[in-house]
Coordinates of C-alpha atoms in Angstrom, one line a residue:
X1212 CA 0.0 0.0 0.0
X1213 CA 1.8 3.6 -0.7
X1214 CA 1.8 5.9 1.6
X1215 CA 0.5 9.8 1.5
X1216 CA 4.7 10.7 1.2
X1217 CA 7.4 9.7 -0.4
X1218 CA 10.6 8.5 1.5
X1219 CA 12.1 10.5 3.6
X1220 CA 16.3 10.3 3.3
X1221 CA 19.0 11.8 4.4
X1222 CA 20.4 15.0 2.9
X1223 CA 23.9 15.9 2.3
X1224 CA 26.8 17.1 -0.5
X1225 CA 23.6 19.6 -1.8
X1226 CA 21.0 16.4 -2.2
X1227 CA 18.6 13.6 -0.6
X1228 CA 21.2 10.3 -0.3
X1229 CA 19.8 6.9 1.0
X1230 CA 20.9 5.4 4.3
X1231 CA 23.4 2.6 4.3
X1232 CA 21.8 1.2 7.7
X1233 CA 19.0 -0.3 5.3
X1234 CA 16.3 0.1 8.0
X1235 CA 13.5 2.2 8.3
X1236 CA 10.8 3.7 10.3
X1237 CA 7.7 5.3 9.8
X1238 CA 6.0 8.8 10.9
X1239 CA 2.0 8.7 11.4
X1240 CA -0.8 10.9 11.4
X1241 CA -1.8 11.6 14.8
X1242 CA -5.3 12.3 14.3
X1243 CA -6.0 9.1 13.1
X1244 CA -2.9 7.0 13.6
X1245 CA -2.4 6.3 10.0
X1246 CA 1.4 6.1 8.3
X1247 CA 2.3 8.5 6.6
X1248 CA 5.6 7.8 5.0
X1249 CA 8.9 6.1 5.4
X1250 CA 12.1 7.4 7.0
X1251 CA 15.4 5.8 6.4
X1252 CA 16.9 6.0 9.6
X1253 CA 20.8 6.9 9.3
X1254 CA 23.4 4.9 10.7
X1255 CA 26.6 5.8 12.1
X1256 CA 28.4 6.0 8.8
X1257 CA 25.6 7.9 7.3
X1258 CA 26.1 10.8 10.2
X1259 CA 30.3 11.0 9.3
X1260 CA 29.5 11.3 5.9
X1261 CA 26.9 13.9 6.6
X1262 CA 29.0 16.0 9.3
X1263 CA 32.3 15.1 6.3
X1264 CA 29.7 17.4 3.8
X1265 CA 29.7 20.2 6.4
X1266 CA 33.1 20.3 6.9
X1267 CA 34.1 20.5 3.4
X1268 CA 31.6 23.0 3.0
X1269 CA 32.5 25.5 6.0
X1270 CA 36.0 27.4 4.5
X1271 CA 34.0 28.5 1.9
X1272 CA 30.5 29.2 3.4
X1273 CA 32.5 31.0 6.4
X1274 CA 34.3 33.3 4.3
X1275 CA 31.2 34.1 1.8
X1276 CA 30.6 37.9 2.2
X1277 CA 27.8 38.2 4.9
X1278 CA 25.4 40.0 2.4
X1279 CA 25.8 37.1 0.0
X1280 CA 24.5 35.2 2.8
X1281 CA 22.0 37.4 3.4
X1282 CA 20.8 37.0 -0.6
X1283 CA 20.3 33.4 -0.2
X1284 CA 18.8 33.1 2.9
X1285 CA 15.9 35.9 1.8
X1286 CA 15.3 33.9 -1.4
X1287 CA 14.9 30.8 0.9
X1288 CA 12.8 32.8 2.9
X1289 CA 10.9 33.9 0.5
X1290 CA 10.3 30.1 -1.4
X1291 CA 8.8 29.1 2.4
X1292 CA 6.4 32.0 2.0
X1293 CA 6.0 31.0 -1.6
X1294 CA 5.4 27.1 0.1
X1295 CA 3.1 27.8 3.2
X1296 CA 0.3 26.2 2.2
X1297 CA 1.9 23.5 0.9
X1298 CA 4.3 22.7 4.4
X1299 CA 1.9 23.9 6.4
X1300 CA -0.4 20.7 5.0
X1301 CA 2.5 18.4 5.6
X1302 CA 3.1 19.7 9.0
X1303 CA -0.5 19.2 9.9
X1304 CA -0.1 15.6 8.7
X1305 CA 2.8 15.2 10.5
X1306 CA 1.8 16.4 14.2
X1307 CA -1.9 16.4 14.1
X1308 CA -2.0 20.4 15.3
X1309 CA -4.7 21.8 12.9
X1310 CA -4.5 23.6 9.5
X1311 CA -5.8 26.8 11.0
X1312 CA -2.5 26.6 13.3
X1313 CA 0.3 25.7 10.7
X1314 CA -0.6 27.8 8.3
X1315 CA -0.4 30.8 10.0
X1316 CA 1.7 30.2 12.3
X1317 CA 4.4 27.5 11.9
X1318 CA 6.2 28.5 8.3
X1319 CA 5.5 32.0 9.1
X1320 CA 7.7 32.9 12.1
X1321 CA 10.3 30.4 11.4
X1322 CA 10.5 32.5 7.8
X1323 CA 10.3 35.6 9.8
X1324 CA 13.5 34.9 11.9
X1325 CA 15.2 33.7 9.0
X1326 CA 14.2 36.8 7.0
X1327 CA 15.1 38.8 10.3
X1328 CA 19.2 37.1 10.5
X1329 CA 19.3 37.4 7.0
X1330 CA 18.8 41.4 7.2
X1331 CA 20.6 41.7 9.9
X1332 CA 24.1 39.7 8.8
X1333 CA 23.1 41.8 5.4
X1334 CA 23.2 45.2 6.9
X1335 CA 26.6 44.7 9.5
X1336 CA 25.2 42.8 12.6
X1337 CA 28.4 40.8 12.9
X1338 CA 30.9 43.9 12.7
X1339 CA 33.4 44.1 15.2
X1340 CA 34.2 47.0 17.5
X1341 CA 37.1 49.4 17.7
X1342 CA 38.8 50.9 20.9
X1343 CA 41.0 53.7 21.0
X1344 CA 43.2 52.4 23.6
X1345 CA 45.7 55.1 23.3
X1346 CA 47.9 57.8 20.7
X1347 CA 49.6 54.8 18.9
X1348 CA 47.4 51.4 19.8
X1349 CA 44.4 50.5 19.0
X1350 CA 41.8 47.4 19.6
X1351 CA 39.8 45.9 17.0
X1352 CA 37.3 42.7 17.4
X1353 CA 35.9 40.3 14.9
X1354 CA 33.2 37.9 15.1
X1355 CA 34.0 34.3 13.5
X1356 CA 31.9 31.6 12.9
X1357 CA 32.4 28.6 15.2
X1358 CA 32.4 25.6 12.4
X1359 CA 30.5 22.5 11.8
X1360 CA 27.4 22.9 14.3
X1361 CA 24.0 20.2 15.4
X1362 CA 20.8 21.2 15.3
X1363 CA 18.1 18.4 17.4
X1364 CA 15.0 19.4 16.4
X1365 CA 11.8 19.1 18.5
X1366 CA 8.3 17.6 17.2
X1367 CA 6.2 20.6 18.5
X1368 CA 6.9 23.0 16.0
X1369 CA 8.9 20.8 13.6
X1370 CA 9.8 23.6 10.5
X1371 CA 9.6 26.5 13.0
X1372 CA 12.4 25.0 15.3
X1373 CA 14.9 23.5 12.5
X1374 CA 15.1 27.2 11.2
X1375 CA 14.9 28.7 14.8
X1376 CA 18.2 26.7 14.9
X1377 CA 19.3 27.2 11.2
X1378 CA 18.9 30.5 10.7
X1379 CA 21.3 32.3 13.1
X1380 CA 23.6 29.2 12.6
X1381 CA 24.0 29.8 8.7
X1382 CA 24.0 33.6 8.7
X1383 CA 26.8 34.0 11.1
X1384 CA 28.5 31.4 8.3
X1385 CA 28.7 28.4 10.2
X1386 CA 27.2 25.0 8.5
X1387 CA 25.0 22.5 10.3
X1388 CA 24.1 18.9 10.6
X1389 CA 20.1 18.7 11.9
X1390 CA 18.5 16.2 13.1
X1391 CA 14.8 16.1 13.2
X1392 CA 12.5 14.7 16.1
X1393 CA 11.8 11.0 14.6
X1394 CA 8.1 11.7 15.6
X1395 CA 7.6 14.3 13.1
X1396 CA 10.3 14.1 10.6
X1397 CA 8.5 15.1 7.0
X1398 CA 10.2 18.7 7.6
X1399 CA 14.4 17.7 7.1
X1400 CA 14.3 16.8 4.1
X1401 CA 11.9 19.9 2.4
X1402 CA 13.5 22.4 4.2
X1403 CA 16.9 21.6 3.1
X1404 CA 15.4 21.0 -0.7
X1405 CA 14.4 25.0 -0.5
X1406 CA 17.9 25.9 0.6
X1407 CA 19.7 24.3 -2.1
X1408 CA 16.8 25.6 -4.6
X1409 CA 17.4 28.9 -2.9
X1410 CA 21.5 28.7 -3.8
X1411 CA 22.9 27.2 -0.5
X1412 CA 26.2 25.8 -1.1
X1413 CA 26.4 21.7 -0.7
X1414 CA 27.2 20.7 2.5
X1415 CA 26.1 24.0 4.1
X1416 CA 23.0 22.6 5.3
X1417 CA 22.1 18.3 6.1
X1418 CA 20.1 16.3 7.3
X1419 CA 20.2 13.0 9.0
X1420 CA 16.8 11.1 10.4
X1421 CA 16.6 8.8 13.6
X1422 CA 15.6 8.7 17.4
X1423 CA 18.1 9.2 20.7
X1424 CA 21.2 7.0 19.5
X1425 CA 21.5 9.2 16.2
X1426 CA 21.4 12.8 18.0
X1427 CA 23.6 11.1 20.6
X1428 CA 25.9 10.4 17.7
X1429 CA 25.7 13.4 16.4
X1430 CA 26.3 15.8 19.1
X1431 CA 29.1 14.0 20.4
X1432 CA 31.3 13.6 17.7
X1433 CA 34.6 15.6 17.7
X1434 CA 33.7 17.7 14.6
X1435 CA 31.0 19.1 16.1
X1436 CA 31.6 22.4 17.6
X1437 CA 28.1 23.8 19.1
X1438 CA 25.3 22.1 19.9
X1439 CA 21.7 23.4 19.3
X1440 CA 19.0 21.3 21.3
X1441 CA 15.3 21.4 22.0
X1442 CA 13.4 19.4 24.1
X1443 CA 12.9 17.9 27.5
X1444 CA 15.0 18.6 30.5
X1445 CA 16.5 15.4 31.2
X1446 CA 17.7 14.3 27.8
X1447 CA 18.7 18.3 27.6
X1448 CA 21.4 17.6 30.8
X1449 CA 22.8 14.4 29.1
X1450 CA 23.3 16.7 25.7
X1451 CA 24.9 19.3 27.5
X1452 CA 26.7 17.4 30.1
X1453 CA 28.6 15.4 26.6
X1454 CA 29.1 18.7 24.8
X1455 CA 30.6 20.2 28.2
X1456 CA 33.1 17.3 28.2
X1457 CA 34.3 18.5 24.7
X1458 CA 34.2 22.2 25.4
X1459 CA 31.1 22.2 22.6
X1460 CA 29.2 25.5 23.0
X1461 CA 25.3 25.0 23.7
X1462 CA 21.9 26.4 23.4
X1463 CA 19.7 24.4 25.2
X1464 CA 15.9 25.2 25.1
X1465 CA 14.4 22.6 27.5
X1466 CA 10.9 22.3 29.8
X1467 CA 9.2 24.8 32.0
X1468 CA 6.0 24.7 34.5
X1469 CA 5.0 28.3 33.9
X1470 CA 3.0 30.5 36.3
X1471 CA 0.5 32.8 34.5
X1472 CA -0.6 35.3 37.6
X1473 CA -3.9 36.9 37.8
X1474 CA -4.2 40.0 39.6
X1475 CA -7.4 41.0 41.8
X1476 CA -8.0 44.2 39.4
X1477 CA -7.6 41.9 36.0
X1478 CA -10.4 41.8 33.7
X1479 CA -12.2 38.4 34.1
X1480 CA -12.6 37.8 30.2
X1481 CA -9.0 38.5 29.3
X1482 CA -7.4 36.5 32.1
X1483 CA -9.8 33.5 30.8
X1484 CA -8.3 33.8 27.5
X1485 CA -5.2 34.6 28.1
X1486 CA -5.0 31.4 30.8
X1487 CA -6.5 29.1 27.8
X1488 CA -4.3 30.5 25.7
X1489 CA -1.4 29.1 27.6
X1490 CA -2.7 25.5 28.1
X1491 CA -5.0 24.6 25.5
X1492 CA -3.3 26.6 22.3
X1493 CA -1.4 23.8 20.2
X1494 CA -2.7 20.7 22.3
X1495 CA -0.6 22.5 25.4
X1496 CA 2.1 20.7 23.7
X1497 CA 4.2 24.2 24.0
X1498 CA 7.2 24.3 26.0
X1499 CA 5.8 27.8 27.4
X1500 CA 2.6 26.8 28.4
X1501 CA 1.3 28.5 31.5
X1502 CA -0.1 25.7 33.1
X1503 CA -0.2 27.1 36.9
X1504 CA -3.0 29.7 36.6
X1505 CA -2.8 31.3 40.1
X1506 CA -6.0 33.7 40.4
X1507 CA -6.9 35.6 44.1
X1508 CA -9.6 33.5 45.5
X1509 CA -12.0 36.4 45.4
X1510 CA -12.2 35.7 42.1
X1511 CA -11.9 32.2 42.2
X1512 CA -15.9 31.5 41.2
X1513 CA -16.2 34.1 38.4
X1514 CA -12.9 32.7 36.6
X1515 CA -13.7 29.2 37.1
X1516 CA -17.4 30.3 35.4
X1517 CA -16.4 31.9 32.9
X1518 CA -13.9 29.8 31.6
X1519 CA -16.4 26.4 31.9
X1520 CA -18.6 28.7 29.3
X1521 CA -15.4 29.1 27.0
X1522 CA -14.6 25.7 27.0
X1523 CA -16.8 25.4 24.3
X1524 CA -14.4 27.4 22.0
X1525 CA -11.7 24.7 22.1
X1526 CA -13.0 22.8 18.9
X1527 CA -12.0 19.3 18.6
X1528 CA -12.8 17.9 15.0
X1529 CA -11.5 16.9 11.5
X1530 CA -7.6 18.8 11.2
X1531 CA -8.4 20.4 8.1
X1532 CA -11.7 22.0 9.1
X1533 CA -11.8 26.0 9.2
X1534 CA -13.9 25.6 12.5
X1535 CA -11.0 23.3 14.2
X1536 CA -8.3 24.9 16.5
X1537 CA -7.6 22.0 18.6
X1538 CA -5.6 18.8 17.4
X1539 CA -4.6 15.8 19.1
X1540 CA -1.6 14.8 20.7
X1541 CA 1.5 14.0 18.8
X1542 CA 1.9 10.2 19.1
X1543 CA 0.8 7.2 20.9
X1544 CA 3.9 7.5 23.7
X1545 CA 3.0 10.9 24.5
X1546 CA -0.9 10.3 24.6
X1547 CA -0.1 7.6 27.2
X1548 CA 1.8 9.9 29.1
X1549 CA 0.0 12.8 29.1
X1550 CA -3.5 10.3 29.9
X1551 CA -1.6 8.7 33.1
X1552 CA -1.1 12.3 34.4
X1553 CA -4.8 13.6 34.1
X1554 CA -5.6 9.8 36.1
X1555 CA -3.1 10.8 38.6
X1556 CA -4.6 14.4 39.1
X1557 CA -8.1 12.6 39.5
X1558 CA -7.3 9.8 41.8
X1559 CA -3.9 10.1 43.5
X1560 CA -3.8 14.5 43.7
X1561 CA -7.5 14.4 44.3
X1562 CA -8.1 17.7 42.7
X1563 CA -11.3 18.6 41.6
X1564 CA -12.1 18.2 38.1
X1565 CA -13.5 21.5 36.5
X1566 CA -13.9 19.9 32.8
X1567 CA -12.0 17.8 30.6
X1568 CA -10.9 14.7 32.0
X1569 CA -9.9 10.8 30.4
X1570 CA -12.9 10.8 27.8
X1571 CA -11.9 11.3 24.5
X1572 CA -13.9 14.3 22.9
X1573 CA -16.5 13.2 20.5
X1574 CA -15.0 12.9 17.1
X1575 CA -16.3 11.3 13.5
X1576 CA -15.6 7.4 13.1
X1577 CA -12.4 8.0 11.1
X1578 CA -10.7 9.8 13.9
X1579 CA -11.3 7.1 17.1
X1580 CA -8.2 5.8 16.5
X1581 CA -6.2 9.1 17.1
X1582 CA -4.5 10.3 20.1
X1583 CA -7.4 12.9 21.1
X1584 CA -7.5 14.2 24.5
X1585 CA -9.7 16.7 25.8
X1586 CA -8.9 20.5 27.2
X1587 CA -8.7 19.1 30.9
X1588 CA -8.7 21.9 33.8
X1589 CA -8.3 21.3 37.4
X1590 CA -9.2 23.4 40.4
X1591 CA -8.5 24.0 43.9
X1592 CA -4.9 22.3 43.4
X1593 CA -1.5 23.2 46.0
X1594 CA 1.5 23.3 45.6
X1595 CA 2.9 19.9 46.6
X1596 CA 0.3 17.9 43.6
X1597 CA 2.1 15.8 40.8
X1598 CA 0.3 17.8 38.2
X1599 CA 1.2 20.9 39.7
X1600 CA 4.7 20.4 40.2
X1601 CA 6.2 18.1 36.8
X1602 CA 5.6 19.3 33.1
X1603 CA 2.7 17.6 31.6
X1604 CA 3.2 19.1 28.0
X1605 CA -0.7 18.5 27.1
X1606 CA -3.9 20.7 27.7
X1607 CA -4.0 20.6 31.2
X1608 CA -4.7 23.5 33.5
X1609 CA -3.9 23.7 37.0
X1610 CA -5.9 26.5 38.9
X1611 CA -4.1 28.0 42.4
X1612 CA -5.6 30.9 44.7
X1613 CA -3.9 33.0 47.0
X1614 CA -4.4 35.5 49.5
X1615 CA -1.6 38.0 48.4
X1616 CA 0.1 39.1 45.4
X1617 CA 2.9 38.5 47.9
X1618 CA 2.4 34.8 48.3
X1619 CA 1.5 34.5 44.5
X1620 CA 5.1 35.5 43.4
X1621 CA 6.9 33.4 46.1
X1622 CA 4.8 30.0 44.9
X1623 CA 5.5 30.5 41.4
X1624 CA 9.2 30.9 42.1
X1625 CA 8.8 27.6 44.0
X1626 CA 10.1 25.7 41.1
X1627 CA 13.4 24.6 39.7
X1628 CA 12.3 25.7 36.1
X1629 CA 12.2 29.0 34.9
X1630 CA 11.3 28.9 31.1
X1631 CA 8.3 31.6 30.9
X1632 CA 5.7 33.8 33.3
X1633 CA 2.9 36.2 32.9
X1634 CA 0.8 38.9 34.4
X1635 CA -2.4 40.0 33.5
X1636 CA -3.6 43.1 35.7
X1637 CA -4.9 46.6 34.4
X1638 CA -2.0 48.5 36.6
X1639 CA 0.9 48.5 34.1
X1640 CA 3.4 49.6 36.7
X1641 CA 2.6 47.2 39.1
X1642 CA 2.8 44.4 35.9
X1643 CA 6.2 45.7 35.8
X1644 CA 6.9 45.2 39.6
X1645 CA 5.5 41.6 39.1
X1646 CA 7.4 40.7 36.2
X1647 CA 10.4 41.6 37.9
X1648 CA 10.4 39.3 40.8
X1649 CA 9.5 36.5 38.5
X1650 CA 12.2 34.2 38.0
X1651 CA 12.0 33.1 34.0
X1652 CA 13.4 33.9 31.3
X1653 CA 10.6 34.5 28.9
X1654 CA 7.7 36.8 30.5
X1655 CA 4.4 38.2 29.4
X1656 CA 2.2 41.2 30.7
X1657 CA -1.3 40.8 29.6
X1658 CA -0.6 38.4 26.4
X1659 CA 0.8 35.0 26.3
X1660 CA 3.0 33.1 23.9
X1661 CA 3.8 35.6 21.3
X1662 CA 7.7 35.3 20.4
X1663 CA 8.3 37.1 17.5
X1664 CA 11.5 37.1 15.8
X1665 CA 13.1 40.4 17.5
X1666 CA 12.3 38.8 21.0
X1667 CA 15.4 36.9 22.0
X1668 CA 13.7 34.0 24.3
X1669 CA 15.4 31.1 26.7
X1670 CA 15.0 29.6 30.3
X1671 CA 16.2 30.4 33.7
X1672 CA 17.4 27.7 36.0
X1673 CA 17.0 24.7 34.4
X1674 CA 15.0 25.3 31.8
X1675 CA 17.8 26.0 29.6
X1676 CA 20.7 27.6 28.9
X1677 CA 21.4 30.7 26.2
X1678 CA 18.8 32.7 23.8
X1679 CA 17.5 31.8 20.6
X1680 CA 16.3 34.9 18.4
X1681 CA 16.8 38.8 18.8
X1682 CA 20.1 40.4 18.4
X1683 CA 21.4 38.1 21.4
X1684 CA 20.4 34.9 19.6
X1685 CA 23.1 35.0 16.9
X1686 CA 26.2 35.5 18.9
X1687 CA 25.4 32.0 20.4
X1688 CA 26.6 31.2 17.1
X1689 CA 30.2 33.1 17.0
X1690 CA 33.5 33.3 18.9
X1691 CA 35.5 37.0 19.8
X1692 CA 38.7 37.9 18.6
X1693 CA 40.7 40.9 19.8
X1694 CA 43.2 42.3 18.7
X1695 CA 45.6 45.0 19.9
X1696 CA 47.3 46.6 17.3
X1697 CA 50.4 49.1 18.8
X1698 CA 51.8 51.6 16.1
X1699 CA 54.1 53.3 18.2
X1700 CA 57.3 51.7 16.3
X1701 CA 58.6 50.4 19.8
X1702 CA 58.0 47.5 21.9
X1703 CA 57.3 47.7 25.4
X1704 CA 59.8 46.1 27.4
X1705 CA 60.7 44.8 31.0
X1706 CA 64.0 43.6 29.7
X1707 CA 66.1 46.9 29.4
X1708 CA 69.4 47.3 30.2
X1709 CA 70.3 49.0 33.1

């Protein structure tokens, strides 16, 4: 039986090449757990000769003029925004989030920060400074790329990530090897076709497919000299702590357990969308998610009302339906997972059950077989519950009172992550206050989950470690030099003659 996609191979010396390990897996479509193509998974040879590509690649790519860059990474920015539609479809396929959702959404800002490095490589982002230092010496500092670099994708926001990660990386003239997540793979391979259509060099940009053992591979070989990572906070440790034992650089954009904060003067109908927002947008399968809604138990019964009447505007259906905005979860593994915590919070945590819960939402025939969960919210939770305290990664809301804004700040510092936070009051100073004692690295006042490409984003504590986007994202991507250049004609001296 053919499937809906072609194989997926590897990618490297400018074009898709088949895997020697002769073995293969397949992606599926998680709203009705149908396969969807083939991936030949890459073996340990395959990953040399892909990393071998880079490396050839890099003397050249590196010391291409930065506005030449810049010309080729706006015409590839421009063929994804020729493409939407057409990637969009395949990452709706791929991760079961709906069409309304990729296709404005998921090409769009990963084109937008490509678009944004391009222009700013283009117009002298990288330049160097100059010091005076005195009469007759001066300093002068370049930025150079760093070399052959990995990029592990995550299978959230497949396309958006891998150019997250590509886009600084290639501008600042380094070349990368990317693996995507093996759950939603389709991406690698287009995304490296509109590069070379676009007029990237061979070996600039690869791709090799597979699970743990091929990333671990990957980002611990010796010709590897930063490491780009997105994804959970264990396996983010392990990545790090291997690239930290070869003096790799790293961006590592792990987990979080936000805390969205609603103040007693906030506007009950914009901290109920704003708080669904941040659990049920994208399946709650964002890494930002604010899925501690702490809210001043004076206005405990009017949120909790209101947002049991909104519930209805989370639309469950067929993932290419205009009226859809809510798709399943990403696989079968994560279903399972994200299933046994909603049973927890109902049996073991005890907290009471607002909506949602382990029932499926009703869905047409062709769809039972999907991993479907509904938008689950639990109330009158504390502190020390399971599904308050560990990342869930689904649509699950955890409501919190409190007594004081005080006591609000201190509990959602109470965590060991630190990804994202938010505020939604009508005082903007006091927002400001707020935000301030928060301890993430990614905060909102009265919005959640915009990142656009000027917005340099990453984790406190251990939810990660470096920026990605912004003028701070790309020199994550380069190394300093200084130089001190003396033009005096003599050379300072402790050795004289007496």
């Amino acid at each position: 039986m053919s499937l809906p996609y072609p194989t997926r191979q590897l990618y490297y010396d400018g074009k898709p090449q088949p895997a020697s390990s002769g073995k293969t897996f397949q992606t599926t479509d998680p709203s009705n757990a149908a396969p969807l193509a083939d991936v030949q998974l890459a073996s340990t040879a395959d990953v040399d000769k892909a990393i071998a590509s880079a490396e050839r690649a890099f003397p050249s790519w590196s010391q291409t003029p930065p506005i030449v860059r810049a010309r080729i990474l706006q015409k590839a920015a421009s063929l994804l925004r020729e493409k939407n539609d057409e990637i969009a479809k395949a990452e709706t396929r791929d991760t079961g989030k709906a069409y309304t959702e990729t296709s404005t959404v998921d090409v769009i800002t990963g084109a937008d920060v490509l678009e944004y490095y391009a222009n700013y490589v283009g117009s002298g982002g990288l330049n160097g400074e100059t010091t005076h230092l005195r009469e007759d010496a001066w300093v002068y500092t370049k930025k150079a790329p760093l070399g052959v670099c990995a990029g592990i994708g995550a299978w959230n926001y497949p396309v958006q990530i891998a150019l997250w990660k590509s886009a600084p990386c290639l501008a600042a003239g380094n070349t990368m090897v990317y693996k995507p997540s093996e759950f939603t793979p389709l991406h690698g391979q287009t995304l490296a076709e509109i590069y070379t259509e676009a007029g990237l060099p061979p070996g600039v940009f690869n791709v090799v497919n597979g699970a743990g053992e091929v990333g671990a591979y990957l980002t611990s070989h010796l010709s590897i000299a930063k490491v780009s990572f997105t994804g959970q906070v264990s396996t983010g440790k392990k990545v790090a702590g291997t690239a930290a034992g070869h003096m790799k650089y790293v961006t590592m954009e792990l987990g979080g357990k936000s805390p969205l904060v609603i103040l007693p003067d906030a506007d009950v109908d914009s901290a109920v969308d704003g708080a669904m927002m941040a659990n049920f947008f994208s399946t709650g399968q964002v890494c930002t998610n604010g899925t501690r809604v702490f809210i001043p138990k004076s206005m405990q019964a009017a949120f909790e009302k209101r947002l049991v009447e909104k519930i209805s505007y989370v639309r469950a259906g067929p993932v290419f339906d205009e009226k859809t905005n809510f798709g399943p979860l990403v696989s079968k593994v994560h279903y399972d997972k994200v299933t046994s915590y909603i049973k927890h919070g109902i049996e073991v945590d005890r907290a009471r059950l607002l909506c949602g819960g382990l029932e499926k939402p009703k869905l047409p025939q062709d769809l039972q077989q999907g991993f479907w969960v509904q938008p689950t919210v639990f109330t009158d939770c504390t502190d020390n519950m399971r599904i308050v305290r560990e990342e869930i990664f689904g649509p699950v809301m955890s409501i919190l009172t409190y007594d004081t804004i005080e006591e609000a700040v201190k509990r959602a510092n109470a965590t060991e992550l630190g990804l994202a936070a938010g505020v939604f009051t009508k005082d903007i100073n006091l927002a400001h206050k707020i935000i301030d004692q928060l301890e993430a690295g990614i905060t909102w006042i009265n919005s959640w989950g915009e990142s656009p490409a000027e917005m340099a984003v990453g984790g406190w504590k251990q939810s990660g470690v470096g920026v990605e986007n912004g003028h701070k994202g790309i020199e994550a991507w380069v190394r300093n030099k200084s130089t001190l250049v003396d033009m005096s004609g003599a050379v300072a001296t402790v050795f004289a003659k007496l």
